[in-house]
Amino acid sequence: KDFAFYHPGGSLGKRLILKVEDIMRRAAANPIVREDARVKDVLVKITNARSGSASVVNKYGTLMGIFTDGDLRRHLDGKVNIANKKIKDVMTKSPVTIKKDRLAAEAFQILRSKKIDEIPVVDAKGKPIGLLDVQDILKAGLV
């Protein structure tokens, strides 16, 4: 902690003090959609947020899944038009999540080990409060 205090600008110092909540995407940059939304509407929301994914919630606001550009590519096989499908039918169910008070360095290790680019940030009730993208970690100078 002393090292981090005296060297907060360096990447080692950042690894010791930078939290997920310090760099996560919030509000309009964190697209959240209901599980009954249509794929085409979700794509518009993701595009407007300049994000690579959307968190998918049930009617109570609890995270049920995530829809990423990877999910879109996997479903674009040319046989079925998914534009009008419900997002719950094409999302990744039970995604990896992280809490806002975890170190950003821990989040980076999770992203690397799971080979994913985005991770929803959830509160104690499992409701999404943010989104962390690997690009956010790179911009913060953590690696």
Coordinates of C-alpha atoms in Angstrom, one line a residue:
K1 CA 0.0 0.0 0.0
D2 CA 2.8 2.4 0.8
F3 CA 4.4 1.7 -2.6
A4 CA 1.0 2.4 -4.3
F5 CA 0.6 5.6 -2.3
Y6 CA 4.0 7.0 -3.3
H7 CA 3.9 5.7 -6.9
P8 CA 0.3 6.0 -8.0
G9 CA 1.1 6.9 -11.6
G10 CA 3.1 3.8 -12.4
S11 CA 1.5 0.6 -13.6
L12 CA 2.6 -1.3 -10.5
G13 CA 1.1 1.4 -8.2
K14 CA -2.1 1.2 -10.3
R15 CA -2.3 -2.5 -10.0
L16 CA -2.3 -2.2 -6.2
I17 CA -5.0 0.5 -5.9
L18 CA -7.1 0.9 -9.0
K19 CA -10.6 -0.6 -8.5
V20 CA -13.1 -1.8 -11.0
E21 CA -15.4 1.0 -10.1
D22 CA -12.7 3.6 -11.0
I23 CA -12.7 2.6 -14.7
M24 CA -16.0 0.8 -15.4
R25 CA -18.5 2.1 -17.9
R26 CA -21.7 3.5 -16.4
A27 CA -25.1 4.9 -17.6
A28 CA -25.3 5.3 -21.3
A29 CA -22.0 3.6 -21.9
N30 CA -23.3 0.5 -20.1
P31 CA -26.2 -0.9 -22.2
I32 CA -28.7 -2.9 -20.2
V33 CA -31.6 -4.6 -22.0
R34 CA -34.6 -6.8 -20.9
E35 CA -34.4 -10.4 -21.9
D36 CA -37.5 -10.1 -24.1
A37 CA -35.9 -7.4 -26.3
R38 CA -35.4 -8.1 -30.0
V39 CA -31.9 -8.6 -31.3
K40 CA -32.2 -5.7 -33.7
D41 CA -33.1 -3.3 -30.9
V42 CA -30.3 -4.5 -28.8
L43 CA -27.8 -3.9 -31.6
V44 CA -29.0 -0.3 -31.9
K45 CA -28.5 0.2 -28.2
I46 CA -25.0 -1.4 -28.3
T47 CA -24.1 0.8 -31.2
N48 CA -25.3 4.0 -29.6
A49 CA -23.4 3.1 -26.4
R50 CA -20.2 2.5 -28.5
S51 CA -19.9 -0.8 -26.7
G52 CA -19.2 -4.4 -27.7
S53 CA -21.9 -5.9 -25.5
A54 CA -25.1 -5.4 -23.5
S55 CA -26.1 -6.8 -20.1
V56 CA -29.4 -8.7 -20.3
V57 CA -31.7 -8.6 -17.3
N58 CA -35.0 -10.1 -16.2
K59 CA -38.1 -8.1 -15.2
Y60 CA -36.6 -7.6 -11.7
G61 CA -33.3 -6.1 -13.1
T62 CA -31.2 -9.1 -12.2
L63 CA -28.5 -10.1 -14.7
M64 CA -29.4 -13.1 -16.7
G65 CA -26.9 -12.9 -19.5
I66 CA -24.7 -10.9 -21.8
F67 CA -24.9 -10.4 -25.5
T68 CA -21.6 -9.7 -27.2
D69 CA -20.4 -9.1 -30.8
G70 CA -19.1 -12.7 -30.5
D71 CA -22.6 -14.0 -29.9
L72 CA -23.8 -12.1 -32.9
R73 CA -21.1 -13.6 -35.1
R74 CA -21.9 -17.1 -33.8
H75 CA -25.5 -16.7 -34.8
L76 CA -24.9 -15.2 -38.2
D77 CA -24.7 -18.5 -40.1
G78 CA -27.0 -17.3 -42.9
K79 CA -29.7 -19.9 -42.2
V80 CA -31.8 -18.0 -39.7
N81 CA -32.5 -14.3 -39.5
I82 CA -32.0 -13.4 -35.8
A83 CA -33.0 -9.8 -36.1
N84 CA -36.5 -10.4 -34.6
K85 CA -35.4 -13.1 -32.1
K86 CA -35.6 -12.4 -28.4
I87 CA -32.2 -11.6 -27.0
K88 CA -32.6 -14.3 -24.3
D89 CA -32.5 -16.9 -27.1
V90 CA -29.1 -15.9 -28.4
M91 CA -27.3 -14.4 -25.3
T92 CA -24.6 -16.0 -23.3
K93 CA -26.4 -17.2 -20.1
S94 CA -24.9 -16.9 -16.6
P95 CA -21.9 -14.7 -17.6
V96 CA -18.8 -14.2 -15.6
T97 CA -19.3 -11.1 -13.4
I98 CA -17.3 -9.0 -11.0
K99 CA -18.0 -6.7 -8.1
K100 CA -17.1 -3.0 -8.2
D101 CA -14.7 -3.1 -5.2
R102 CA -12.4 -5.7 -6.8
L103 CA -9.0 -4.6 -8.1
A104 CA -8.9 -3.8 -11.8
A105 CA -5.8 -6.0 -12.0
E106 CA -8.0 -9.0 -10.8
A107 CA -10.5 -8.1 -13.5
F108 CA -7.8 -8.2 -16.1
Q109 CA -6.7 -11.6 -15.0
I110 CA -10.3 -12.9 -15.2
L111 CA -10.7 -11.4 -18.7
R112 CA -7.4 -13.1 -19.8
S113 CA -8.1 -16.5 -18.3
K114 CA -11.7 -16.7 -19.5
K115 CA -10.7 -15.2 -23.0
I116 CA -13.4 -12.6 -22.9
D117 CA -13.3 -8.9 -23.6
E118 CA -16.2 -7.6 -21.4
I119 CA -17.3 -8.4 -17.9
P120 CA -20.5 -7.0 -16.3
V121 CA -20.1 -5.3 -12.9
V122 CA -22.9 -6.3 -10.5
D123 CA -24.1 -5.3 -7.1
A124 CA -24.8 -7.6 -4.2
K125 CA -28.2 -8.5 -5.6
G126 CA -26.8 -9.4 -9.0
K127 CA -28.0 -6.3 -10.8
P128 CA -25.7 -4.8 -13.3
I129 CA -24.2 -1.4 -12.3
G130 CA -21.4 -1.2 -14.8
L131 CA -19.4 -2.9 -17.6
L132 CA -15.7 -3.3 -17.8
D133 CA -14.1 -3.8 -21.2
V134 CA -10.5 -4.8 -21.7
Q135 CA -10.0 -1.5 -23.5
D136 CA -10.9 0.3 -20.3
I137 CA -8.0 -1.4 -18.5
L138 CA -5.6 -0.6 -21.3
K139 CA -6.7 3.1 -21.3
A140 CA -6.1 3.2 -17.6
G141 CA -2.5 2.2 -18.1
L142 CA -2.8 -0.9 -16.0
V143 CA -0.9 -3.1 -18.5

